[in-house]
Short mmCIF file of N, CA and C in Angstrom, two decimals:
data_model
loop_
_atom_site.label_atom_id
_atom_site.label_comp_id
_atom_site.label_asym_id
_atom_site.label_seq_id
_atom_site.Cartn_x
_atom_site.Cartn_y
_atom_site.Cartn_z
N MET M 16 116.55 83.38 114.43
CA MET M 16 117.49 83.93 115.40
C MET M 16 117.24 83.26 116.77
N HIS M 17 118.33 82.92 117.41
CA HIS M 17 118.23 82.29 118.77
C HIS M 17 118.71 83.29 119.78
N LEU M 18 117.86 83.56 120.77
CA LEU M 18 118.21 84.41 121.88
C LEU M 18 118.10 83.63 123.20
N SER M 19 119.11 83.83 123.99
CA SER M 19 119.11 83.20 125.30
C SER M 19 119.95 84.05 126.21
N GLY M 20 119.58 84.09 127.46
CA GLY M 20 120.39 84.95 128.40
C GLY M 20 120.29 84.43 129.79
N ASP M 21 121.32 84.77 130.56
CA ASP M 21 121.40 84.41 131.98
C ASP M 21 121.86 85.63 132.76
N ASP M 22 121.35 85.73 133.99
CA ASP M 22 121.85 86.69 134.93
C ASP M 22 123.11 86.07 135.50
N ARG M 23 124.26 86.65 135.16
CA ARG M 23 125.57 86.02 135.58
C ARG M 23 125.85 86.10 137.06
N GLU M 24 125.33 87.19 137.68
CA GLU M 24 125.55 87.34 139.09
C GLU M 24 124.78 86.30 139.94
N GLN M 25 123.51 86.01 139.51
CA GLN M 25 122.72 85.10 140.25
C GLN M 25 122.65 83.74 139.64
N ASP M 26 123.22 83.55 138.46
CA ASP M 26 123.25 82.31 137.76
C ASP M 26 121.81 81.72 137.55
N ILE M 27 120.94 82.64 137.00
CA ILE M 27 119.56 82.19 136.73
C ILE M 27 119.20 82.69 135.29
N PRO M 28 118.26 82.00 134.67
CA PRO M 28 117.90 82.41 133.29
C PRO M 28 117.12 83.73 133.30
N LEU M 29 117.29 84.49 132.21
CA LEU M 29 116.49 85.68 132.00
C LEU M 29 115.18 85.25 131.35
N GLU M 30 114.14 85.12 132.20
CA GLU M 30 112.90 84.54 131.72
C GLU M 30 112.06 85.48 130.86
N SER M 31 112.45 86.69 130.69
CA SER M 31 111.67 87.62 129.89
C SER M 31 111.94 87.46 128.40
N ILE M 32 112.90 86.69 128.03
CA ILE M 32 113.21 86.48 126.61
C ILE M 32 112.24 85.47 126.02
N PRO M 33 111.53 85.82 124.95
CA PRO M 33 110.56 84.88 124.34
C PRO M 33 111.26 83.76 123.62
N GLY M 34 110.44 82.75 123.24
CA GLY M 34 110.99 81.60 122.49
C GLY M 34 111.45 82.05 121.09
N ASP M 35 112.30 81.23 120.52
CA ASP M 35 112.83 81.50 119.18
C ASP M 35 111.68 81.52 118.18
N GLU M 36 111.83 82.38 117.16
CA GLU M 36 110.80 82.45 116.09
C GLU M 36 111.48 82.23 114.74
N ILE M 37 110.75 81.56 113.84
CA ILE M 37 111.15 81.40 112.47
C ILE M 37 109.90 81.72 111.62
N GLY M 38 110.10 82.42 110.53
CA GLY M 38 108.95 82.79 109.70
C GLY M 38 109.21 82.69 108.24
N LEU M 39 108.14 82.64 107.49
CA LEU M 39 108.20 82.64 106.03
C LEU M 39 107.11 83.56 105.53
N ARG M 40 107.47 84.47 104.61
CA ARG M 40 106.49 85.42 104.06
C ARG M 40 106.59 85.32 102.53
N LEU M 41 105.45 85.15 101.86
CA LEU M 41 105.41 85.11 100.43
C LEU M 41 104.42 86.13 99.91
N GLU M 42 104.83 86.82 98.81
CA GLU M 42 103.96 87.83 98.24
C GLU M 42 104.02 87.66 96.70
N ARG M 43 102.89 87.99 96.04
CA ARG M 43 102.85 87.95 94.61
C ARG M 43 101.92 89.01 94.09
N HIS M 44 102.40 89.77 93.10
CA HIS M 44 101.57 90.76 92.43
C HIS M 44 100.76 90.05 91.36
N VAL M 45 99.49 90.26 91.34
CA VAL M 45 98.62 89.76 90.29
C VAL M 45 97.76 90.94 89.78
N GLY M 46 98.19 91.48 88.69
CA GLY M 46 97.54 92.67 88.21
C GLY M 46 97.67 93.80 89.18
N PRO M 47 96.54 94.45 89.52
CA PRO M 47 96.56 95.59 90.49
C PRO M 47 96.52 95.09 91.93
N ALA M 48 96.62 93.76 92.13
CA ALA M 48 96.48 93.24 93.55
C ALA M 48 97.81 92.64 94.02
N LEU M 49 97.99 92.68 95.30
CA LEU M 49 99.15 92.02 95.94
C LEU M 49 98.53 90.97 96.86
N LEU M 50 98.89 89.72 96.66
CA LEU M 50 98.41 88.59 97.42
C LEU M 50 99.57 88.03 98.25
N GLY M 51 99.29 87.61 99.42
CA GLY M 51 100.42 87.04 100.19
C GLY M 51 99.95 86.36 101.45
N GLY M 52 100.93 85.83 102.12
CA GLY M 52 100.68 85.14 103.38
C GLY M 52 102.01 84.98 104.15
N GLN M 53 101.87 84.70 105.43
CA GLN M 53 103.05 84.46 106.23
C GLN M 53 102.73 83.39 107.29
N LEU M 54 103.77 82.64 107.60
CA LEU M 54 103.72 81.63 108.58
C LEU M 54 104.81 81.92 109.62
N VAL M 55 104.45 81.93 110.87
CA VAL M 55 105.44 82.20 111.94
C VAL M 55 105.29 81.08 112.94
N HIS M 56 106.45 80.44 113.24
CA HIS M 56 106.50 79.40 114.28
C HIS M 56 107.31 79.97 115.45
N THR M 57 106.78 79.87 116.66
CA THR M 57 107.46 80.25 117.85
C THR M 57 107.72 79.02 118.71
N ALA M 58 108.96 78.86 119.10
CA ALA M 58 109.36 77.67 119.90
C ALA M 58 108.93 77.86 121.38
N GLU M 59 108.83 76.78 122.06
CA GLU M 59 108.50 76.78 123.50
C GLU M 59 109.55 77.60 124.26
N GLN M 60 109.09 78.34 125.25
CA GLN M 60 110.05 79.02 126.16
C GLN M 60 109.80 78.47 127.55
N ASP M 61 110.77 77.64 128.00
CA ASP M 61 110.63 77.00 129.30
C ASP M 61 111.82 77.28 130.21
N ARG M 62 112.68 78.24 129.83
CA ARG M 62 113.80 78.63 130.69
C ARG M 62 113.32 79.63 131.73
N LEU M 63 112.74 79.14 132.79
CA LEU M 63 112.09 79.96 133.77
C LEU M 63 112.65 79.64 135.14
N LEU M 64 112.44 80.57 136.10
CA LEU M 64 112.84 80.36 137.45
C LEU M 64 112.02 79.31 138.12
N GLY M 65 112.49 78.64 139.07
CA GLY M 65 111.75 77.69 139.88
C GLY M 65 111.12 78.39 141.06
N GLY M 66 110.56 77.66 141.95
CA GLY M 66 110.01 78.23 143.19
C GLY M 66 108.54 78.52 143.11
N PRO M 67 108.00 79.09 144.19
CA PRO M 67 106.54 79.29 144.29
C PRO M 67 105.97 80.35 143.29
N HIS M 68 106.85 81.26 142.88
CA HIS M 68 106.41 82.33 141.97
C HIS M 68 106.80 82.08 140.52
N ARG M 69 106.93 80.80 140.18
CA ARG M 69 107.37 80.46 138.84
C ARG M 69 106.28 80.87 137.79
N ARG M 70 106.75 81.43 136.73
CA ARG M 70 105.85 81.83 135.61
C ARG M 70 105.53 80.52 134.84
N GLN M 71 104.48 80.57 134.06
CA GLN M 71 104.13 79.48 133.18
C GLN M 71 105.03 79.45 132.00
N SER M 72 105.44 78.25 131.58
CA SER M 72 106.21 78.17 130.32
C SER M 72 105.22 78.48 129.18
N THR M 73 105.77 78.89 128.07
CA THR M 73 104.99 79.25 126.90
C THR M 73 105.13 78.15 125.86
N PRO M 74 104.04 77.47 125.52
CA PRO M 74 104.10 76.38 124.54
C PRO M 74 104.43 76.93 123.14
N SER M 75 104.97 76.06 122.30
CA SER M 75 105.27 76.45 120.92
C SER M 75 103.91 76.62 120.18
N HIS M 76 103.95 77.40 119.12
CA HIS M 76 102.73 77.61 118.31
C HIS M 76 103.16 78.12 116.93
N THR M 77 102.23 77.88 115.97
CA THR M 77 102.43 78.27 114.60
C THR M 77 101.19 79.05 114.16
N VAL M 78 101.41 80.24 113.57
CA VAL M 78 100.29 81.11 113.18
C VAL M 78 100.46 81.40 111.67
N ILE M 79 99.34 81.31 110.95
CA ILE M 79 99.29 81.62 109.54
C ILE M 79 98.39 82.79 109.29
N ASP M 80 98.89 83.78 108.51
CA ASP M 80 98.12 84.94 108.16
C ASP M 80 98.10 85.05 106.65
N LEU M 81 96.98 85.57 106.09
CA LEU M 81 96.84 85.78 104.64
C LEU M 81 96.47 87.27 104.45
N PHE M 82 96.86 87.85 103.29
CA PHE M 82 96.53 89.23 103.11
C PHE M 82 96.42 89.52 101.61
N MET M 83 95.67 90.57 101.32
CA MET M 83 95.46 91.04 99.93
C MET M 83 95.35 92.57 99.96
N ALA M 84 96.03 93.17 99.02
CA ALA M 84 95.91 94.63 98.85
C ALA M 84 95.57 94.86 97.38
N TRP M 85 94.50 95.62 97.13
CA TRP M 85 94.05 95.82 95.75
C TRP M 85 93.89 97.34 95.51
N GLN M 86 94.61 97.80 94.53
CA GLN M 86 94.56 99.21 94.14
C GLN M 86 93.39 99.32 93.19
N VAL M 87 92.20 99.64 93.74
CA VAL M 87 90.92 99.69 92.96
C VAL M 87 91.01 100.78 91.88
N THR M 88 91.38 101.93 92.28
CA THR M 88 91.60 103.07 91.40
C THR M 88 92.87 103.75 91.82
N ARG M 89 93.24 104.82 91.16
CA ARG M 89 94.46 105.54 91.55
C ARG M 89 94.37 106.04 92.97
N ASP M 90 93.16 106.35 93.45
CA ASP M 90 92.93 106.98 94.76
C ASP M 90 92.34 106.01 95.78
N VAL M 91 91.88 104.87 95.38
CA VAL M 91 91.21 103.94 96.32
C VAL M 91 91.99 102.63 96.43
N ARG M 92 92.14 102.23 97.65
CA ARG M 92 92.89 100.96 97.90
C ARG M 92 92.06 100.15 98.92
N LEU M 93 91.95 98.83 98.65
CA LEU M 93 91.27 97.89 99.52
C LEU M 93 92.25 96.90 100.08
N ASN M 94 92.26 96.76 101.41
CA ASN M 94 93.13 95.78 102.11
C ASN M 94 92.26 94.82 102.85
N VAL M 95 92.58 93.54 102.74
CA VAL M 95 91.91 92.49 103.44
C VAL M 95 92.98 91.62 104.11
N ARG M 96 92.77 91.26 105.37
CA ARG M 96 93.74 90.51 106.13
C ARG M 96 93.02 89.46 107.00
N VAL M 97 93.47 88.22 106.93
CA VAL M 97 92.97 87.18 107.79
C VAL M 97 94.10 86.80 108.67
N GLU M 98 94.01 87.01 109.97
CA GLU M 98 95.03 86.68 110.91
C GLU M 98 94.65 85.41 111.64
N ASN M 99 95.60 84.57 111.93
CA ASN M 99 95.37 83.28 112.63
C ASN M 99 94.39 82.47 111.90
N LEU M 100 94.67 82.17 110.61
CA LEU M 100 93.77 81.47 109.71
C LEU M 100 93.30 80.20 110.33
N ALA M 101 94.10 79.42 110.97
CA ALA M 101 93.72 78.09 111.51
C ALA M 101 93.03 78.23 112.88
N ASP M 102 92.77 79.44 113.33
CA ASP M 102 92.09 79.68 114.59
C ASP M 102 92.84 78.96 115.74
N GLN M 103 94.16 79.05 115.73
CA GLN M 103 95.05 78.42 116.69
C GLN M 103 94.93 79.13 118.06
N THR M 104 94.82 78.34 119.10
CA THR M 104 94.85 78.86 120.43
C THR M 104 96.29 78.95 120.89
N TYR M 105 96.73 80.16 121.24
CA TYR M 105 98.15 80.34 121.65
C TYR M 105 98.25 81.53 122.53
N ARG M 106 99.37 81.56 123.23
CA ARG M 106 99.68 82.66 124.18
C ARG M 106 101.09 83.17 123.90
N ARG M 107 101.24 84.49 123.80
CA ARG M 107 102.55 85.05 123.67
C ARG M 107 103.29 84.99 125.02
N HIS M 108 104.61 84.94 124.95
CA HIS M 108 105.40 84.78 126.19
C HIS M 108 105.14 85.96 127.12
N LEU M 109 104.99 85.67 128.42
CA LEU M 109 104.72 86.61 129.52
C LEU M 109 103.42 87.26 129.47
N THR M 110 102.48 86.84 128.63
CA THR M 110 101.08 87.36 128.70
C THR M 110 100.26 86.41 129.51
N LEU M 111 99.20 86.92 130.07
CA LEU M 111 98.37 86.06 130.94
C LEU M 111 97.29 85.30 130.20
N GLY M 112 96.82 85.87 129.10
CA GLY M 112 95.71 85.25 128.34
C GLY M 112 96.11 84.88 126.92
N ASN M 113 95.19 84.10 126.30
CA ASN M 113 95.43 83.67 124.97
C ASN M 113 95.21 84.86 123.99
N GLN M 114 95.87 84.72 122.83
CA GLN M 114 95.65 85.72 121.77
C GLN M 114 94.28 85.46 121.15
N PRO M 115 93.74 86.50 120.44
CA PRO M 115 92.43 86.33 119.82
C PRO M 115 92.51 85.19 118.75
N GLY M 116 91.35 84.61 118.54
CA GLY M 116 91.30 83.56 117.49
C GLY M 116 91.31 84.22 116.14
N ARG M 117 90.90 83.53 115.11
CA ARG M 117 90.87 84.06 113.77
C ARG M 117 90.20 85.41 113.75
N SER M 118 90.80 86.33 112.99
CA SER M 118 90.18 87.64 112.82
C SER M 118 90.33 88.06 111.34
N ILE M 119 89.32 88.79 110.92
CA ILE M 119 89.32 89.27 109.53
C ILE M 119 89.25 90.77 109.58
N LYS M 120 90.17 91.46 108.88
CA LYS M 120 90.24 92.90 108.86
C LYS M 120 90.05 93.41 107.42
N LEU M 121 89.16 94.38 107.33
CA LEU M 121 88.91 94.98 106.07
C LEU M 121 89.14 96.51 106.16
N GLN M 122 89.93 97.01 105.22
CA GLN M 122 90.29 98.46 105.26
C GLN M 122 90.11 99.00 103.83
N LEU M 123 89.42 100.16 103.76
CA LEU M 123 89.23 100.85 102.51
C LEU M 123 89.87 102.21 102.68
N GLY M 124 90.84 102.54 101.82
CA GLY M 124 91.51 103.86 101.95
C GLY M 124 91.25 104.69 100.69
N TYR M 125 91.16 106.01 100.93
CA TYR M 125 91.00 106.93 99.84
C TYR M 125 92.10 108.00 100.00
N GLN M 126 92.90 108.21 99.00
CA GLN M 126 93.96 109.17 99.03
C GLN M 126 93.52 110.44 98.26
N PHE M 127 93.64 111.60 98.89
CA PHE M 127 93.26 112.82 98.21
C PHE M 127 94.31 113.86 98.43
#
């Protein structure tokens, strides 16, 4: 989806709109487990105001995540997620700092 906007009264870009994103998500059930991954590419956002208070443009970036959900028993579920698999350094639009590097999340749930 492409989003772009302008302030028509002042004829300036709306710089709060992030860059375009495109993603792909794949999932596959293997027995009691769900395996999957997603890839999200965000385009550069450089439609910003000029002048001394100009914000930084946001470079393009691609992030890959992997996940697994395993129904161990009827009541127990294990989830594992690896976010930012390639340990990509990137910044979301209008944030001041970089996003965290690679992270691994482990979750064990019990339903009663």
